[in-house]
Coordinates of C-alpha atoms in Angstrom, one line a residue:
Chain B
X237 CA 27.8 -9.7 94.2
X238 CA 31.2 -10.4 95.7
X239 CA 33.0 -12.5 98.2
X240 CA 35.1 -9.9 100.0
X241 CA 37.5 -9.5 102.9
X242 CA 38.0 -6.1 104.6
X243 CA 40.8 -5.3 107.0
X244 CA 41.5 -9.0 107.5
X245 CA 44.3 -9.6 110.0
X246 CA 45.4 -12.9 111.2
X247 CA 48.0 -13.8 113.9
X248 CA 49.3 -17.2 114.9
X249 CA 50.5 -16.6 118.4
X250 CA 52.6 -13.5 118.1
X251 CA 53.4 -14.0 114.5
X252 CA 51.5 -11.8 112.1
X253 CA 50.3 -13.7 109.1
X254 CA 48.0 -11.2 107.4
X255 CA 47.9 -7.4 108.0
X256 CA 44.7 -5.5 107.1
X257 CA 44.0 -7.2 103.8
X258 CA 41.4 -5.8 101.5
X259 CA 40.5 -8.1 98.6
X260 CA 37.5 -9.5 96.7
X261 CA 36.5 -12.2 94.4
X262 CA 34.0 -11.2 91.7
X263 CA 31.6 -13.4 89.7
X264 CA 32.7 -14.1 86.2
X265 CA 36.4 -13.2 86.9
X266 CA 39.5 -15.2 87.8
X267 CA 41.3 -13.6 90.7
X268 CA 44.8 -14.9 91.2
X269 CA 46.8 -14.7 94.4
X270 CA 50.6 -14.7 93.8
X271 CA 53.5 -14.0 96.1
X272 CA 56.6 -15.6 97.6
X273 CA 56.4 -18.6 99.9
X274 CA 55.1 -17.6 103.3
X275 CA 53.5 -14.4 102.1
X276 CA 50.1 -15.5 103.4
X277 CA 48.4 -16.7 100.3
X278 CA 47.0 -19.9 101.8
X279 CA 45.8 -18.1 104.9
X280 CA 44.0 -15.5 102.8
X281 CA 42.5 -18.3 100.8
X282 CA 41.3 -19.9 104.1
X283 CA 39.6 -16.6 104.9
X284 CA 37.7 -16.6 101.7
X285 CA 36.8 -20.3 102.2
X286 CA 35.4 -19.4 105.6
X287 CA 37.4 -21.7 107.8
X288 CA 39.7 -19.3 109.5
X289 CA 39.3 -20.0 113.3
X290 CA 40.7 -16.7 114.6
X291 CA 40.8 -13.4 112.7
X292 CA 39.9 -9.8 113.0
X293 CA 38.2 -7.8 110.2
X294 CA 35.3 -8.7 108.0
X295 CA 34.7 -11.5 105.5
X296 CA 31.4 -11.1 103.6
X297 CA 29.4 -12.7 100.9
X298 CA 27.1 -10.1 99.3
X299 CA 27.7 -7.9 102.3
X300 CA 26.5 -10.6 104.8
X301 CA 29.3 -11.7 107.2
X302 CA 30.4 -15.3 106.3
X303 CA 30.0 -16.4 109.9
X304 CA 26.2 -15.9 109.6
X305 CA 26.0 -18.7 107.0
X306 CA 25.6 -22.3 108.0
X307 CA 28.2 -24.8 106.7
X308 CA 25.4 -26.2 104.4
X309 CA 24.6 -22.8 102.9
X310 CA 28.3 -22.1 102.3
X311 CA 28.7 -25.5 100.6
X312 CA 26.0 -24.6 98.1
X313 CA 27.8 -21.3 97.4
X314 CA 31.4 -22.2 97.1
X315 CA 33.7 -25.2 96.5
X316 CA 37.2 -25.2 98.0
X317 CA 40.2 -27.3 96.9
X318 CA 43.0 -27.6 99.4
X319 CA 46.4 -29.0 98.9
X320 CA 46.2 -31.7 101.5
X321 CA 45.2 -35.3 100.8
X322 CA 44.0 -37.2 103.9
X323 CA 42.2 -40.3 102.6
X324 CA 43.4 -43.5 104.3
X325 CA 40.6 -46.0 103.4
X326 CA 40.0 -47.4 100.0
X327 CA 37.3 -45.2 98.6
X328 CA 36.9 -45.5 94.8
X329 CA 37.5 -42.5 92.6
X330 CA 33.8 -42.3 91.9
X331 CA 32.9 -42.4 95.7
X332 CA 35.3 -39.4 96.2
X333 CA 33.8 -37.4 93.4
X334 CA 30.3 -38.2 94.6
X335 CA 31.1 -36.6 98.0
X336 CA 30.9 -33.3 96.1
X337 CA 27.2 -34.0 95.6
X338 CA 25.4 -32.2 98.4
X339 CA 22.1 -33.4 100.0
X340 CA 20.1 -30.7 98.3
X341 CA 21.5 -31.2 94.8
X342 CA 19.4 -29.8 92.1
X343 CA 20.0 -32.5 89.4
X344 CA 18.5 -36.0 89.5
X345 CA 20.3 -39.3 89.8
X346 CA 20.7 -39.9 86.0
X347 CA 21.8 -36.4 85.4
X348 CA 24.3 -36.8 88.2
X349 CA 25.8 -39.9 86.7
X350 CA 26.0 -38.2 83.3
X351 CA 27.6 -35.1 84.8
X352 CA 30.1 -37.1 86.8
X353 CA 31.1 -39.2 83.7
X354 CA 31.4 -36.1 81.5
X355 CA 33.4 -34.1 84.0
X356 CA 35.6 -37.1 84.9
X357 CA 36.3 -37.4 81.2
X358 CA 37.2 -33.8 80.9
X359 CA 39.5 -34.0 83.9
X360 CA 41.2 -37.0 82.4
X361 CA 40.2 -39.5 85.1
X362 CA 37.2 -41.3 83.6
X363 CA 39.2 -44.5 83.1
X364 CA 40.0 -44.4 86.9
X365 CA 36.4 -44.0 88.2
X366 CA 36.3 -47.5 89.7
X367 CA 39.9 -47.6 91.0
X368 CA 40.8 -47.1 94.6
X369 CA 41.9 -43.5 95.2
X370 CA 44.9 -44.8 97.2
X371 CA 46.5 -46.4 94.1
X372 CA 46.5 -43.1 92.1
X373 CA 49.5 -40.9 91.5
X374 CA 49.7 -37.5 93.1
X375 CA 48.6 -35.7 89.9
X376 CA 45.7 -38.1 89.3
X377 CA 44.5 -37.6 92.9
X378 CA 44.7 -33.8 92.5
X379 CA 42.5 -34.1 89.3
X380 CA 40.0 -36.3 91.3
X381 CA 39.7 -33.6 94.0
X382 CA 39.4 -30.9 91.4
X383 CA 36.6 -32.9 89.8
X384 CA 34.8 -33.2 93.2
X385 CA 34.9 -29.4 93.6
X386 CA 33.5 -28.9 90.1
X387 CA 30.7 -31.3 90.8
X388 CA 29.9 -29.5 94.1
X389 CA 29.1 -26.2 92.3
X390 CA 27.9 -27.9 89.0
X391 CA 25.0 -29.7 90.6
X392 CA 24.0 -26.8 92.9
X393 CA 23.3 -23.9 90.5
X394 CA 19.8 -22.8 91.5
X395 CA 20.1 -23.6 95.3
X396 CA 20.5 -19.9 95.8
X397 CA 19.7 -18.3 92.5
X398 CA 20.2 -14.8 93.8
X399 CA 23.8 -15.4 94.7
X400 CA 26.8 -16.2 92.6
X401 CA 28.9 -19.3 93.1
X402 CA 32.6 -19.3 93.9
X403 CA 35.5 -21.7 93.2
X404 CA 38.4 -21.4 95.5
X405 CA 41.5 -23.4 94.5
X406 CA 44.8 -23.6 96.3
X407 CA 47.5 -24.4 93.8
X408 CA 45.2 -26.8 91.8
X409 CA 47.9 -27.6 89.3
X410 CA 51.0 -28.1 91.6
X411 CA 51.3 -31.8 90.7
X412 CA 50.1 -31.6 87.0
X413 CA 52.1 -32.1 83.8
X414 CA 51.6 -29.4 81.1
X415 CA 48.5 -31.2 79.7
X416 CA 46.9 -31.7 83.1
X417 CA 47.5 -28.1 84.0
X418 CA 45.7 -26.9 80.8
X419 CA 42.8 -29.3 81.3
X420 CA 42.2 -27.9 84.8
X421 CA 42.7 -24.3 84.0
X422 CA 40.5 -24.4 80.9
X423 CA 37.7 -25.9 82.9
X424 CA 38.2 -23.1 85.5
X425 CA 38.1 -20.5 82.7
X426 CA 34.9 -22.1 81.4
X427 CA 33.1 -22.0 84.8
X428 CA 34.3 -18.4 85.2
X429 CA 32.8 -17.4 81.8
X430 CA 29.5 -18.9 83.1
X431 CA 29.6 -16.4 86.0
X432 CA 31.4 -18.3 88.7
X433 CA 33.8 -16.2 90.8
X434 CA 37.2 -17.9 90.9
X435 CA 40.1 -17.5 93.3
X436 CA 43.4 -19.3 92.3
X437 CA 46.6 -19.5 94.2
X438 CA 49.3 -20.0 91.6
X439 CA 53.1 -20.0 91.6
X440 CA 53.7 -20.1 87.8
X441 CA 53.6 -16.4 86.9
X442 CA 53.2 -17.1 83.2
X443 CA 50.2 -19.3 83.7
X444 CA 48.8 -16.7 86.1
X445 CA 49.3 -14.0 83.5
X446 CA 47.5 -16.1 80.9
X447 CA 44.5 -17.2 82.9
X448 CA 44.0 -14.4 85.5
X449 CA 41.7 -11.4 85.2
X450 CA 42.9 -9.6 88.3
X451 CA 45.8 -10.1 90.6
X452 CA 46.7 -9.7 94.2
X453 CA 50.5 -9.8 94.9
X454 CA 51.2 -10.6 98.5
X455 CA 54.4 -9.9 100.4
X456 CA 54.9 -10.5 104.2
X457 CA 51.1 -10.6 104.9
X458 CA 50.2 -7.4 103.0
X459 CA 48.9 -6.7 99.5
X460 CA 51.9 -5.3 97.7
X461 CA 50.1 -4.6 94.5
X462 CA 46.7 -5.4 93.0
X463 CA 44.9 -4.8 89.7
X464 CA 45.1 -6.2 86.2
X465 CA 48.1 -7.9 84.6
X466 CA 49.8 -4.7 83.3
X467 CA 49.5 -3.1 86.8
X468 CA 50.8 -6.0 88.9
X469 CA 53.1 -8.0 86.6
X470 CA 55.8 -5.5 86.0
X471 CA 59.5 -6.0 86.1
X472 CA 60.1 -3.6 89.0
X473 CA 57.2 -4.9 91.2
X474 CA 58.0 -8.6 90.7
X475 CA 61.8 -8.1 91.1
X476 CA 61.2 -6.3 94.3
X477 CA 58.7 -8.8 95.8
X478 CA 60.5 -12.0 94.8
X479 CA 64.0 -10.4 95.4
X480 CA 65.1 -11.9 92.1
X481 CA 65.7 -10.1 88.8
X482 CA 62.7 -10.6 86.5
X483 CA 62.5 -9.8 82.8
X484 CA 59.2 -9.4 81.0
X485 CA 58.7 -9.5 77.3
X486 CA 55.4 -8.8 75.6
X487 CA 54.8 -10.8 72.4
X488 CA 51.5 -10.7 70.4
X489 CA 49.8 -9.2 73.5
X490 CA 51.0 -12.1 75.7
X491 CA 53.2 -11.4 78.7
X492 CA 56.2 -13.6 79.0
X493 CA 57.9 -13.6 82.4
X494 CA 61.5 -14.8 82.6
X495 CA 63.8 -15.2 85.6
X496 CA 67.0 -16.0 83.6
Chain R
X101 CA 31.7 -49.3 75.4
X102 CA 34.1 -48.5 78.2
X103 CA 31.4 -46.6 79.9
X104 CA 29.0 -49.5 79.7
X105 CA 31.6 -51.9 81.0
X106 CA 32.3 -49.5 83.9
X107 CA 28.6 -49.2 84.7
X108 CA 28.2 -53.0 84.6
X109 CA 31.1 -53.4 87.0
X110 CA 29.5 -50.8 89.2
X111 CA 26.2 -52.7 89.2
X112 CA 28.1 -55.9 90.0
X113 CA 29.7 -54.4 93.0
X114 CA 26.3 -53.1 94.1
X115 CA 24.8 -56.6 93.8
X116 CA 28.0 -58.0 95.4
X117 CA 27.6 -55.8 98.5
X118 CA 23.9 -56.4 98.7
X119 CA 24.5 -60.2 98.8
X120 CA 27.4 -59.7 101.2
X121 CA 25.1 -57.9 103.7
X122 CA 22.4 -60.5 103.3
X123 CA 25.1 -63.1 103.9
X124 CA 26.3 -61.3 107.0
X125 CA 22.7 -61.1 108.4
X126 CA 22.1 -64.8 107.6
X127 CA 25.3 -65.8 109.2
X128 CA 24.3 -63.9 112.3
X129 CA 20.9 -65.6 112.5
X130 CA 22.6 -69.0 112.1
X131 CA 25.2 -68.3 114.9
X132 CA 22.5 -66.9 117.1
X133 CA 20.4 -70.1 116.8
X134 CA 23.5 -72.1 117.4
X135 CA 24.4 -70.0 120.4
X136 CA 20.9 -70.4 121.9
X137 CA 20.8 -74.1 121.5
X138 CA 24.3 -75.3 122.2
X139 CA 25.7 -75.2 125.8
X140 CA 26.3 -77.2 129.0
X141 CA 22.6 -78.1 128.7
X142 CA 21.6 -78.6 125.0
X143 CA 18.3 -76.8 124.3
X144 CA 16.1 -78.0 121.4
X145 CA 15.2 -74.6 120.1
X146 CA 12.2 -75.7 118.1
X147 CA 10.6 -77.4 121.2
X148 CA 11.0 -74.2 123.2
X149 CA 9.4 -72.0 120.4
X150 CA 6.5 -74.4 120.1
X151 CA 6.1 -74.7 123.9
X152 CA 6.7 -78.5 124.0
X153 CA 9.9 -78.3 126.0
X154 CA 9.9 -79.2 129.7
X155 CA 9.9 -76.5 132.3
X156 CA 13.6 -76.9 133.2
X157 CA 14.7 -76.4 129.6
X158 CA 12.3 -73.4 129.3
X159 CA 13.7 -71.8 132.5
X160 CA 17.3 -72.3 131.4
X161 CA 16.4 -70.8 128.0
X162 CA 14.6 -67.7 129.3
X163 CA 16.6 -67.0 132.4
X164 CA 20.2 -68.0 131.5
X165 CA 20.8 -68.8 127.9
X166 CA 18.7 -66.1 126.1
X167 CA 19.9 -63.1 128.2
X168 CA 23.5 -64.3 127.9
X169 CA 23.5 -64.8 124.1
X170 CA 21.5 -61.6 123.4
X171 CA 23.8 -59.6 125.6
X172 CA 26.9 -61.1 123.8
X173 CA 25.3 -60.1 120.5
X174 CA 24.6 -56.6 121.6
X175 CA 28.0 -56.0 123.1
X176 CA 29.7 -57.5 120.0
X177 CA 27.6 -55.3 117.7
X178 CA 28.1 -52.1 119.7
X179 CA 31.9 -52.6 120.2
X180 CA 32.4 -53.3 116.5
X181 CA 30.3 -50.3 115.4
X182 CA 32.2 -48.1 117.9
X183 CA 35.4 -49.4 116.4
X184 CA 34.3 -48.7 112.8
X185 CA 33.2 -45.2 113.7
X186 CA 36.4 -44.4 115.7
X187 CA 38.6 -45.6 112.9
X188 CA 36.8 -43.3 110.6
X189 CA 36.9 -40.4 113.1
X190 CA 40.6 -40.7 113.6
X191 CA 41.2 -41.7 110.0
X192 CA 43.4 -44.4 111.6
X193 CA 43.0 -48.1 110.7
X194 CA 44.6 -49.0 114.0
X195 CA 42.1 -47.2 116.2
X196 CA 40.2 -49.2 118.7
X197 CA 37.5 -48.2 121.3
X198 CA 40.1 -48.8 124.0
X199 CA 42.4 -46.3 122.3
X200 CA 40.7 -43.0 123.3
X201 CA 40.7 -44.3 126.9
X202 CA 36.9 -44.9 127.2
X203 CA 37.3 -48.6 128.0
X204 CA 39.9 -47.7 130.6
X205 CA 37.6 -45.1 132.2
X206 CA 34.7 -47.5 132.2
X207 CA 36.8 -50.2 133.7
X208 CA 38.1 -47.9 136.5
X209 CA 34.5 -47.0 137.4
X210 CA 33.5 -50.7 137.5
X211 CA 36.6 -51.7 139.5
X212 CA 36.0 -49.0 142.0
X213 CA 32.6 -50.5 142.7
X214 CA 34.0 -54.0 143.0
X215 CA 36.5 -52.9 145.6
X216 CA 34.6 -50.1 147.4
X217 CA 31.0 -51.1 146.6
X218 CA 30.5 -52.7 150.0
X219 CA 31.3 -49.4 151.7
X220 CA 28.4 -47.7 150.0
X221 CA 25.0 -48.2 151.6
X222 CA 23.1 -49.5 148.6
X223 CA 19.7 -51.1 148.9
X224 CA 20.0 -54.8 147.8
X225 CA 17.4 -54.4 145.0
X226 CA 19.7 -51.7 143.3
X227 CA 23.0 -53.5 144.0
X228 CA 23.0 -55.1 140.5
X229 CA 22.9 -51.6 138.9
X230 CA 25.9 -50.0 140.7
X231 CA 28.6 -51.5 138.5
X232 CA 27.0 -50.7 135.1
X233 CA 26.2 -47.2 136.3
X234 CA 29.7 -46.6 137.5
X235 CA 31.2 -47.9 134.3
X236 CA 29.0 -45.7 132.1
X237 CA 29.9 -42.8 134.4
X238 CA 33.6 -43.6 134.0
X239 CA 33.3 -43.7 130.2
X240 CA 31.4 -40.4 130.2
X241 CA 33.9 -38.7 132.5
X242 CA 36.7 -39.8 130.1
X243 CA 34.8 -38.4 127.1
X244 CA 34.2 -35.2 129.0
X245 CA 37.9 -34.8 129.8
X246 CA 38.8 -35.7 126.1
X247 CA 36.4 -33.1 124.9
X248 CA 37.7 -30.4 127.3
X249 CA 41.3 -31.0 126.3
X250 CA 40.6 -31.1 122.6
X251 CA 38.2 -28.2 122.4
X252 CA 40.6 -25.9 124.3
X253 CA 42.6 -25.6 121.1
X254 CA 39.7 -24.3 119.1
X255 CA 39.6 -27.0 116.4
X256 CA 38.8 -30.4 117.7
X257 CA 42.1 -31.9 116.7
X258 CA 42.2 -35.7 116.2
X259 CA 45.8 -36.1 117.2
X260 CA 45.1 -34.4 120.5
X261 CA 42.3 -36.9 121.2
X262 CA 44.6 -39.8 120.5
X263 CA 47.4 -38.4 122.8
X264 CA 45.0 -37.5 125.6
X265 CA 43.5 -41.0 125.2
X266 CA 46.9 -42.6 125.7
X267 CA 47.4 -40.5 128.9
X268 CA 44.0 -41.4 130.2
X269 CA 44.6 -45.1 129.6
X270 CA 47.8 -44.8 131.6
X271 CA 46.0 -43.0 134.4
X272 CA 43.3 -45.6 134.6
X273 CA 45.8 -48.5 134.7
X274 CA 47.3 -46.7 137.7
X275 CA 43.9 -46.4 139.3
X276 CA 43.0 -50.0 138.6
X277 CA 46.4 -51.2 139.9
X278 CA 45.9 -49.2 143.1
X279 CA 42.4 -50.7 143.5
X280 CA 43.9 -54.2 143.0
X281 CA 46.5 -53.5 145.7
X282 CA 43.7 -52.4 148.1
X283 CA 41.4 -55.3 147.4
X284 CA 41.1 -58.5 149.4
X285 CA 41.3 -62.0 148.0
X286 CA 37.7 -62.4 147.0
X287 CA 37.5 -58.9 145.4
X288 CA 40.7 -59.5 143.5
X289 CA 39.4 -62.7 142.1
X290 CA 36.1 -61.0 141.0
X291 CA 38.1 -58.1 139.6
X292 CA 40.5 -60.2 137.5
X293 CA 37.6 -62.3 136.1
X294 CA 35.6 -59.2 135.3
X295 CA 38.6 -57.6 133.6
X296 CA 39.1 -60.6 131.3
X297 CA 35.5 -60.2 130.2
X298 CA 32.6 -62.6 130.6
X299 CA 28.9 -62.8 129.9
X300 CA 28.5 -65.4 132.6
X301 CA 26.5 -63.2 135.0
X302 CA 24.1 -61.9 132.4
X303 CA 20.5 -61.5 133.7
X304 CA 17.6 -59.5 132.2
X305 CA 17.6 -56.9 134.9
X306 CA 21.1 -55.6 134.2
X307 CA 21.3 -56.6 130.6
X308 CA 18.2 -54.8 129.2
X309 CA 19.1 -51.2 130.1
X310 CA 22.6 -51.7 128.7
X311 CA 21.2 -53.4 125.5
X312 CA 18.8 -50.5 125.1
X313 CA 21.6 -47.9 125.5
X314 CA 23.9 -49.7 123.0
X315 CA 21.1 -50.1 120.5
X316 CA 20.1 -46.5 120.6
X317 CA 23.7 -45.3 120.3
X318 CA 24.4 -47.6 117.4
X319 CA 21.4 -46.5 115.5
X320 CA 22.3 -42.9 116.1
X321 CA 25.8 -43.6 114.8
X322 CA 24.4 -45.1 111.6
X323 CA 22.6 -41.7 111.1
X324 CA 26.1 -40.0 111.2
X325 CA 27.5 -42.1 108.4
X326 CA 27.2 -39.5 105.6
X327 CA 29.2 -36.8 107.5
X328 CA 31.7 -39.5 108.6
X329 CA 32.3 -40.3 104.9
X330 CA 33.0 -36.7 104.1
X331 CA 35.2 -36.4 107.2
X332 CA 37.6 -38.8 105.5
X333 CA 38.6 -36.1 103.1
X334 CA 39.9 -34.0 106.1
X335 CA 38.2 -31.7 108.5
X336 CA 38.4 -28.5 106.5
X337 CA 37.3 -30.4 103.4
X338 CA 34.3 -31.8 105.2
X339 CA 33.4 -28.3 106.4
X340 CA 33.6 -27.1 102.8
X341 CA 31.2 -29.8 101.8
X342 CA 28.6 -28.4 104.3
X343 CA 29.3 -30.6 107.4
X344 CA 29.2 -29.0 110.9
X345 CA 32.4 -30.7 111.7
X346 CA 32.7 -29.8 115.4
X347 CA 29.1 -31.0 116.3
X348 CA 29.5 -34.2 114.3
X349 CA 32.7 -35.1 116.1
X350 CA 31.1 -34.2 119.4
X351 CA 28.2 -36.5 118.7
X352 CA 30.3 -39.4 117.4
X353 CA 32.7 -39.3 120.4
X354 CA 29.8 -39.3 122.8
X355 CA 27.8 -42.0 121.1
X356 CA 30.8 -44.3 120.8
X357 CA 31.5 -43.7 124.4
X358 CA 28.0 -44.9 125.3
X359 CA 28.5 -48.0 123.1
X360 CA 31.8 -48.8 124.7
X361 CA 30.9 -47.8 128.3
X362 CA 27.7 -49.8 128.4
X363 CA 29.5 -52.8 126.9
X364 CA 32.4 -52.7 129.4
X365 CA 29.8 -52.3 132.2
X366 CA 28.1 -55.6 131.5
X367 CA 30.9 -57.7 130.2
X368 CA 34.3 -56.3 131.2
X369 CA 37.0 -55.3 128.8
X370 CA 36.7 -57.4 125.6
X371 CA 39.5 -56.4 123.3
X372 CA 40.0 -56.4 119.6
X373 CA 36.4 -56.9 118.4
X374 CA 36.3 -53.2 117.6
X375 CA 39.5 -53.4 115.7
X376 CA 39.1 -56.7 113.7
X377 CA 35.5 -56.6 112.6
X378 CA 35.4 -53.3 110.7
X379 CA 38.4 -54.3 108.7
X380 CA 36.8 -57.6 107.6
X381 CA 33.6 -55.7 106.7
X382 CA 35.6 -53.2 104.6
X383 CA 36.9 -56.1 102.5
X384 CA 33.3 -57.3 101.6
X385 CA 31.0 -54.2 101.8
X386 CA 33.5 -51.4 101.0
X387 CA 34.5 -48.4 103.1
X388 CA 31.4 -46.2 103.0
X389 CA 30.2 -45.8 106.6
X390 CA 26.5 -46.7 106.2
X391 CA 27.1 -50.3 105.1
X392 CA 30.3 -50.4 107.2
X393 CA 28.5 -49.7 110.5
X394 CA 25.5 -51.9 109.7
X395 CA 27.8 -54.8 108.6
X396 CA 30.1 -54.3 111.6
X397 CA 27.0 -54.6 113.8
X398 CA 26.0 -58.0 112.3
X399 CA 29.6 -59.4 112.2
X400 CA 30.5 -58.0 115.6
X401 CA 27.4 -59.8 117.1
X402 CA 28.2 -63.0 115.2
X403 CA 31.8 -63.0 116.3
X404 CA 30.9 -62.3 120.0
X405 CA 28.2 -65.0 120.1
X406 CA 30.7 -67.5 118.6
X407 CA 33.5 -66.4 121.0
X408 CA 31.1 -66.8 123.9
X409 CA 30.0 -70.2 122.6
X410 CA 33.7 -71.3 122.6
X411 CA 34.3 -69.7 126.0
X412 CA 31.5 -71.6 127.7
X413 CA 31.7 -75.0 125.9
X414 CA 35.4 -75.6 125.3
X415 CA 36.4 -76.9 128.7
X416 CA 33.0 -77.9 130.2
X417 CA 32.0 -77.6 133.0
X418 CA 34.5 -74.7 133.4
X419 CA 34.5 -71.5 131.4
X420 CA 37.2 -69.5 129.6
X421 CA 36.9 -65.7 129.9
X422 CA 35.5 -64.6 126.6
X423 CA 38.0 -61.7 126.5
X424 CA 40.8 -64.3 126.2
X425 CA 39.1 -65.9 123.1
X426 CA 38.6 -62.5 121.3
X427 CA 42.2 -61.4 122.1
X428 CA 43.6 -64.7 121.0
X429 CA 41.8 -64.1 117.6
X430 CA 42.4 -60.4 117.5
X431 CA 46.0 -59.9 118.6
X432 CA 47.6 -61.8 115.6
X433 CA 45.2 -59.9 113.3
X434 CA 46.5 -56.7 114.8
X435 CA 50.1 -57.7 114.2
X436 CA 49.3 -58.6 110.6
X437 CA 47.5 -55.2 110.2
X438 CA 50.5 -53.4 111.5
X439 CA 52.7 -55.0 108.8
X440 CA 50.1 -54.0 106.2
X441 CA 49.6 -50.4 107.4
X442 CA 53.0 -49.4 108.7
X443 CA 55.0 -49.0 105.5
X444 CA 52.5 -46.5 104.1

């Protein structure tokens, strides 16, 4: 069971964004996309999410092309968190989280309310449930959308029992303080240990090293290196890709990546 | 403890919005009764219902007052619902049915019939239908053009729809201006009065098909409220939540075009109802589309019946165009809204 892309190439006009990418997300593992700005991380994430309008190559879930799935089927299989925030009307935080509940949810109304309150608590937004989303800070909004994505796969286990579920997150901690970052990534880790396949786009290499199981390092639209931490997160590879001297120390089996 | 309090407040808002919707429905019934009984000839509504009214009163009621008031209610409801839905579709609090150019297209169709209708050889029994048909046709052509432009770029981009709408509005004003220049004195007078909006010529034969179209389109729009809520998160986000975004947008644009086109056909361009009403409803019933569209229907109908009541009783025996009344109410609201929305 995998969510995979094979020979994925994307062009916007004449500009090549992705060149023959081969990559996969596996259930129970956290796959991390890293790379410099403009390397194509978000575009590759869009490919996995299934909303790339124009591409060549193959995107598959369990060997079935992703275009063969209806939007509803996809929604039961994967949740996606983007970086944009488009809300202009005063929905309450709990309204927004409830949008993650799909029409064919497998838990009943009481269970839903309990799950929402529990997850909101763990995301640190329970005290905000009845506030307007428009009055929240950027970090709080981000946690609300993260909570919505969690609800989407939380309440849908069992819709397709033969298939794994996936959580696809584009820089989910970009506006978080250190506590918020840990809250989010610990929840991600928990879901992954329950068998959810996770794709994370991250910029903080230390956080990536700590939470990731496997890594794809992108440069100029190609996979420069992929594999486990010790194969990808090396001084020579990172210094080359980021064009910045990088020092790596290993202390008590933990990788520490320094740029100065 | 906190959880209990939160749940209590959630229940309170639920009760609140339930009473608000009952209140809106009651207000509508009250204004409807008022609209049916007050006018140049006061009609005792109870006598008409029980059949004890004289034949003149009955005739005025069934042939003049009832079609006029019901048509006003239907146009108000459908313009307000179209406004609510278009604001949601464009994620833009300033959106109005006129914005995407549908009102302009419908108006151009209707004006063409006012000026050139006599050239066509239309049998007299169908003459009453030509203008509504032309206006709906104009609205649909505009929707088609909008759709072609927007879908050429793969994704149905909302900004494109808005920009194309501005261009189409400009083009239809050119067309209407040209028709005004070509028209004779009588036609010009009809044209200007029609453009200001009026329910004065309401009769069952022309009103009923339009009412049916508007009602069907409005109910179909209520059925799209769940997807419209999710669309507020963004188009990709709605797709990730299982919404077939392209087909929902297609349906919503088409249905709102029918709402607006049919309304313009029977009553001319009546501005600002589609802008003002949804905002007032959001204050009381919240922003979710199901209560929003339903509430906008009731409040839009209430507002239009009241505006028409003012229009036909303020300067008896003359009549003010109803579009002037709604614009006089709506334009200051629009300015206030700009000051509220702009700094964000």
